Amino acid sequence: MKADLKNIFRPTYRNLIRPILPKKVGKLNGVYIPDYKLGDGWLTERNLYSEIYEGPLISLIKETVTEGDDVTLIGGGKGVSTVYASRQSKNGDITVYEAVPRLAERIRKVVRYKENEVPEIERIKVINAIVAEARATWGSVKE
């Protein structure tokens, strides 16, 4: 029943209510996300305080990236994997390709957010570009 209610109210929340709500700081798998809205995590598909967000990708980064490694990420999403790659690499270059302009800007904000303690921010390059044929994105690539 609870899931059904969420599915009923989710479109109303996203389209009518969310745009007028104040911003807050969310947290995904230990990474602070500075511009979420008050109701996010309750009526959205992901819990903002989830410690398992992008769990398999974060585990892979922790297991394979070592100090000094250069890392390239395709599809930066909310910036969580970018922060983890930067922390693991410490002094390597991190390059992120994100097709959607507003998501690329969100990644930049997440990386600059001081509580995320990203080492050497100047090593992180977020490129607003598609690296292959675009099939599906979380927004318009022509914003």
PDB file of C-alpha atoms in Angstrom:
ATOM      1  CA  MET A   1       0.000   0.000   0.000  1.00  0.00           C
ATOM      2  CA  LYS A   2       2.821   2.416   0.885  1.00  0.00           C
ATOM      3  CA  ALA A   3       4.496   1.871  -2.503  1.00  0.00           C
ATOM      4  CA  ASP A   4       1.187   2.470  -4.276  1.00  0.00           C
ATOM      5  CA  LEU A   5       0.745   5.808  -2.505  1.00  0.00           C
ATOM      6  CA  LYS A   6       4.235   6.871  -3.515  1.00  0.00           C
ATOM      7  CA  ASN A   7       3.517   5.991  -7.136  1.00  0.00           C
ATOM      8  CA  ILE A   8       0.315   8.021  -7.044  1.00  0.00           C
ATOM      9  CA  PHE A   9       1.861  11.124  -5.467  1.00  0.00           C
ATOM     10  CA  ARG A  10       5.318  11.035  -7.086  1.00  0.00           C
ATOM     11  CA  PRO A  11       4.344  12.858 -10.334  1.00  0.00           C
ATOM     12  CA  THR A  12       2.499  15.559  -8.390  1.00  0.00           C
ATOM     13  CA  TYR A  13       5.465  16.018  -6.097  1.00  0.00           C
ATOM     14  CA  ARG A  14       8.016  16.179  -8.928  1.00  0.00           C
ATOM     15  CA  ASN A  15       6.049  18.503 -11.190  1.00  0.00           C
ATOM     16  CA  LEU A  16       4.111  20.786  -8.842  1.00  0.00           C
ATOM     17  CA  ILE A  17       5.454  20.654  -5.299  1.00  0.00           C
ATOM     18  CA  ARG A  18       9.218  20.025  -5.619  1.00  0.00           C
ATOM     19  CA  PRO A  19       9.981  23.157  -7.685  1.00  0.00           C
ATOM     20  CA  ILE A  20       8.722  25.455  -4.908  1.00  0.00           C
ATOM     21  CA  LEU A  21      10.297  23.665  -1.927  1.00  0.00           C
ATOM     22  CA  PRO A  22      13.456  24.989  -0.233  1.00  0.00           C
ATOM     23  CA  LYS A  23      16.773  23.316  -0.912  1.00  0.00           C
ATOM     24  CA  LYS A  24      18.547  21.135   1.614  1.00  0.00           C
ATOM     25  CA  VAL A  25      21.704  19.057   1.768  1.00  0.00           C
ATOM     26  CA  GLY A  26      21.226  15.354   1.112  1.00  0.00           C
ATOM     27  CA  LYS A  27      23.698  12.557   1.597  1.00  0.00           C
ATOM     28  CA  LEU A  28      24.256   9.567  -0.675  1.00  0.00           C
ATOM     29  CA  ASN A  29      26.723   6.875   0.349  1.00  0.00           C
ATOM     30  CA  GLY A  30      28.642   9.340   2.494  1.00  0.00           C
ATOM     31  CA  VAL A  31      28.743  12.112  -0.136  1.00  0.00           C
ATOM     32  CA  TYR A  32      26.928  15.384   0.498  1.00  0.00           C
ATOM     33  CA  ILE A  33      24.612  16.575  -2.282  1.00  0.00           C
ATOM     34  CA  PRO A  34      24.052  20.315  -1.739  1.00  0.00           C
ATOM     35  CA  ASP A  35      20.920  21.123  -3.712  1.00  0.00           C
ATOM     36  CA  TYR A  36      18.184  18.650  -2.971  1.00  0.00           C
ATOM     37  CA  LYS A  37      14.664  19.585  -2.013  1.00  0.00           C
ATOM     38  CA  LEU A  38      12.903  19.101   1.285  1.00  0.00           C
ATOM     39  CA  GLY A  39      10.751  16.092   0.228  1.00  0.00           C
ATOM     40  CA  ASP A  40      13.413  14.204  -1.729  1.00  0.00           C
ATOM     41  CA  GLY A  41      13.987  10.687  -0.473  1.00  0.00           C
ATOM     42  CA  TRP A  42      10.380  10.208   0.573  1.00  0.00           C
ATOM     43  CA  LEU A  43       8.588  10.505  -2.771  1.00  0.00           C
ATOM     44  CA  THR A  44      11.545   9.946  -5.089  1.00  0.00           C
ATOM     45  CA  GLU A  45      12.918   6.617  -6.237  1.00  0.00           C
ATOM     46  CA  ARG A  46      16.094   6.898  -4.138  1.00  0.00           C
ATOM     47  CA  ASN A  47      16.523   7.596  -0.468  1.00  0.00           C
ATOM     48  CA  LEU A  48      18.839  10.604  -0.119  1.00  0.00           C
ATOM     49  CA  TYR A  49      20.408   9.243   3.035  1.00  0.00           C
ATOM     50  CA  SER A  50      21.059   5.841   1.550  1.00  0.00           C
ATOM     51  CA  GLU A  51      24.386   4.283   2.388  1.00  0.00           C
ATOM     52  CA  ILE A  52      24.092   1.921  -0.570  1.00  0.00           C
ATOM     53  CA  TYR A  53      23.597   4.448  -3.390  1.00  0.00           C
ATOM     54  CA  GLU A  54      25.725   3.291  -6.332  1.00  0.00           C
ATOM     55  CA  GLY A  55      27.042   0.589  -3.993  1.00  0.00           C
ATOM     56  CA  PRO A  56      28.552  -1.760  -6.604  1.00  0.00           C
ATOM     57  CA  LEU A  57      30.271   1.108  -8.442  1.00  0.00           C
ATOM     58  CA  ILE A  58      31.633   2.591  -5.213  1.00  0.00           C
ATOM     59  CA  SER A  59      32.901  -0.858  -4.134  1.00  0.00           C
ATOM     60  CA  LEU A  60      34.640  -1.275  -7.490  1.00  0.00           C
ATOM     61  CA  ILE A  61      36.298   2.137  -7.157  1.00  0.00           C
ATOM     62  CA  LYS A  62      37.473   1.309  -3.617  1.00  0.00           C
ATOM     63  CA  GLU A  63      38.853  -2.079  -4.729  1.00  0.00           C
ATOM     64  CA  THR A  64      40.602  -1.012  -7.934  1.00  0.00           C
ATOM     65  CA  VAL A  65      41.608   2.665  -7.797  1.00  0.00           C
ATOM     66  CA  THR A  66      44.888   3.332  -6.013  1.00  0.00           C
ATOM     67  CA  GLU A  67      46.806   6.494  -5.214  1.00  0.00           C
ATOM     68  CA  GLY A  68      47.950   8.283  -8.358  1.00  0.00           C
ATOM     69  CA  ASP A  69      45.561   6.487 -10.723  1.00  0.00           C
ATOM     70  CA  ASP A  70      43.880   8.532 -13.444  1.00  0.00           C
ATOM     71  CA  VAL A  71      40.167   7.712 -13.634  1.00  0.00           C
ATOM     72  CA  THR A  72      37.598   8.307 -16.378  1.00  0.00           C
ATOM     73  CA  LEU A  73      33.894   8.069 -15.564  1.00  0.00           C
ATOM     74  CA  ILE A  74      31.206   7.906 -18.234  1.00  0.00           C
ATOM     75  CA  GLY A  75      27.975   9.358 -16.894  1.00  0.00           C
ATOM     76  CA  GLY A  76      28.599  11.306 -13.719  1.00  0.00           C
ATOM     77  CA  GLY A  77      25.032  11.335 -12.366  1.00  0.00           C
ATOM     78  CA  LYS A  78      24.920  12.990  -8.958  1.00  0.00           C
ATOM     79  CA  GLY A  79      28.707  13.159  -8.504  1.00  0.00           C
ATOM     80  CA  VAL A  80      29.006  10.436  -5.861  1.00  0.00           C
ATOM     81  CA  SER A  81      31.330   8.227  -7.914  1.00  0.00           C
ATOM     82  CA  THR A  82      33.420  11.295  -8.830  1.00  0.00           C
ATOM     83  CA  VAL A  83      34.012  12.130  -5.168  1.00  0.00           C
ATOM     84  CA  TYR A  84      34.941   8.514  -4.355  1.00  0.00           C
ATOM     85  CA  ALA A  85      37.302   8.253  -7.337  1.00  0.00           C
ATOM     86  CA  SER A  86      39.008  11.477  -6.284  1.00  0.00           C
ATOM     87  CA  ARG A  87      39.388  10.338  -2.677  1.00  0.00           C
ATOM     88  CA  GLN A  88      40.851   6.966  -3.712  1.00  0.00           C
ATOM     89  CA  SER A  89      43.168   8.383  -6.372  1.00  0.00           C
ATOM     90  CA  LYS A  90      44.318  11.276  -4.154  1.00  0.00           C
ATOM     91  CA  ASN A  91      46.595  12.889  -6.765  1.00  0.00           C
ATOM     92  CA  GLY A  92      45.501  11.320 -10.063  1.00  0.00           C
ATOM     93  CA  ASP A  93      43.403  13.077 -12.686  1.00  0.00           C
ATOM     94  CA  ILE A  94      39.654  12.421 -12.712  1.00  0.00           C
ATOM     95  CA  THR A  95      37.743  12.976 -15.974  1.00  0.00           C
ATOM     96  CA  VAL A  96      33.962  12.749 -15.997  1.00  0.00           C
ATOM     97  CA  TYR A  97      31.793  12.786 -19.120  1.00  0.00           C
ATOM     98  CA  GLU A  98      28.166  13.765 -18.516  1.00  0.00           C
ATOM     99  CA  ALA A  99      25.720  14.286 -21.390  1.00  0.00           C
ATOM    100  CA  VAL A 100      23.146  16.422 -19.569  1.00  0.00           C
ATOM    101  CA  PRO A 101      24.281  20.013 -18.840  1.00  0.00           C
ATOM    102  CA  ARG A 102      22.365  20.397 -15.551  1.00  0.00           C
ATOM    103  CA  LEU A 103      23.816  17.106 -14.263  1.00  0.00           C
ATOM    104  CA  ALA A 104      27.338  18.162 -15.274  1.00  0.00           C
ATOM    105  CA  GLU A 105      26.852  21.360 -13.253  1.00  0.00           C
ATOM    106  CA  ARG A 106      25.506  19.350 -10.303  1.00  0.00           C
ATOM    107  CA  ILE A 107      28.662  17.211 -10.326  1.00  0.00           C
ATOM    108  CA  ARG A 108      30.781  20.371 -10.219  1.00  0.00           C
ATOM    109  CA  LYS A 109      28.771  21.634  -7.207  1.00  0.00           C
ATOM    110  CA  VAL A 110      29.103  18.325  -5.372  1.00  0.00           C
ATOM    111  CA  VAL A 111      32.861  18.243  -5.951  1.00  0.00           C
ATOM    112  CA  ARG A 112      33.259  21.848  -4.713  1.00  0.00           C
ATOM    113  CA  TYR A 113      31.078  21.303  -1.634  1.00  0.00           C
ATOM    114  CA  LYS A 114      33.587  21.648   1.228  1.00  0.00           C
ATOM    115  CA  GLU A 115      32.102  18.920   3.439  1.00  0.00           C
ATOM    116  CA  ASN A 116      32.950  16.349   0.749  1.00  0.00           C
ATOM    117  CA  GLU A 117      36.653  17.014   1.375  1.00  0.00           C
ATOM    118  CA  VAL A 118      37.704  16.363  -2.218  1.00  0.00           C
ATOM    119  CA  PRO A 119      41.506  16.518  -2.499  1.00  0.00           C
ATOM    120  CA  GLU A 120      42.944  18.766  -5.207  1.00  0.00           C
ATOM    121  CA  ILE A 121      39.718  19.832  -6.908  1.00  0.00           C
ATOM    122  CA  GLU A 122      41.662  21.228  -9.874  1.00  0.00           C
ATOM    123  CA  ARG A 123      42.459  17.614 -10.920  1.00  0.00           C
ATOM    124  CA  ILE A 124      38.778  16.930 -11.620  1.00  0.00           C
ATOM    125  CA  LYS A 125      37.529  17.740 -15.099  1.00  0.00           C
ATOM    126  CA  VAL A 126      33.787  17.481 -15.804  1.00  0.00           C
ATOM    127  CA  ILE A 127      33.069  17.485 -19.530  1.00  0.00           C
ATOM    128  CA  ASN A 128      29.549  18.025 -20.814  1.00  0.00           C
ATOM    129  CA  ALA A 129      29.653  15.608 -23.746  1.00  0.00           C
ATOM    130  CA  ILE A 130      28.288  12.354 -25.103  1.00  0.00           C
ATOM    131  CA  VAL A 131      30.954   9.724 -25.773  1.00  0.00           C
ATOM    132  CA  ALA A 132      28.788   7.420 -27.901  1.00  0.00           C
ATOM    133  CA  GLU A 133      25.383   7.414 -29.564  1.00  0.00           C
ATOM    134  CA  ALA A 134      22.854   8.884 -27.116  1.00  0.00           C
ATOM    135  CA  ARG A 135      20.136   6.365 -26.296  1.00  0.00           C
ATOM    136  CA  ALA A 136      18.629   7.586 -23.040  1.00  0.00           C
ATOM    137  CA  THR A 137      19.612  10.358 -20.627  1.00  0.00           C
ATOM    138  CA  TRP A 138      18.170  11.797 -17.391  1.00  0.00           C
ATOM    139  CA  GLY A 139      17.286  15.041 -19.131  1.00  0.00           C
ATOM    140  CA  SER A 140      17.793  16.984 -22.311  1.00  0.00           C
ATOM    141  CA  VAL A 141      21.314  17.076 -23.720  1.00  0.00           C
ATOM    142  CA  LYS A 142      20.481  20.457 -25.299  1.00  0.00           C
ATOM    143  CA  GLU A 143      19.712  22.496 -22.159  1.00  0.00           C
TER     144      GLU A 143
END
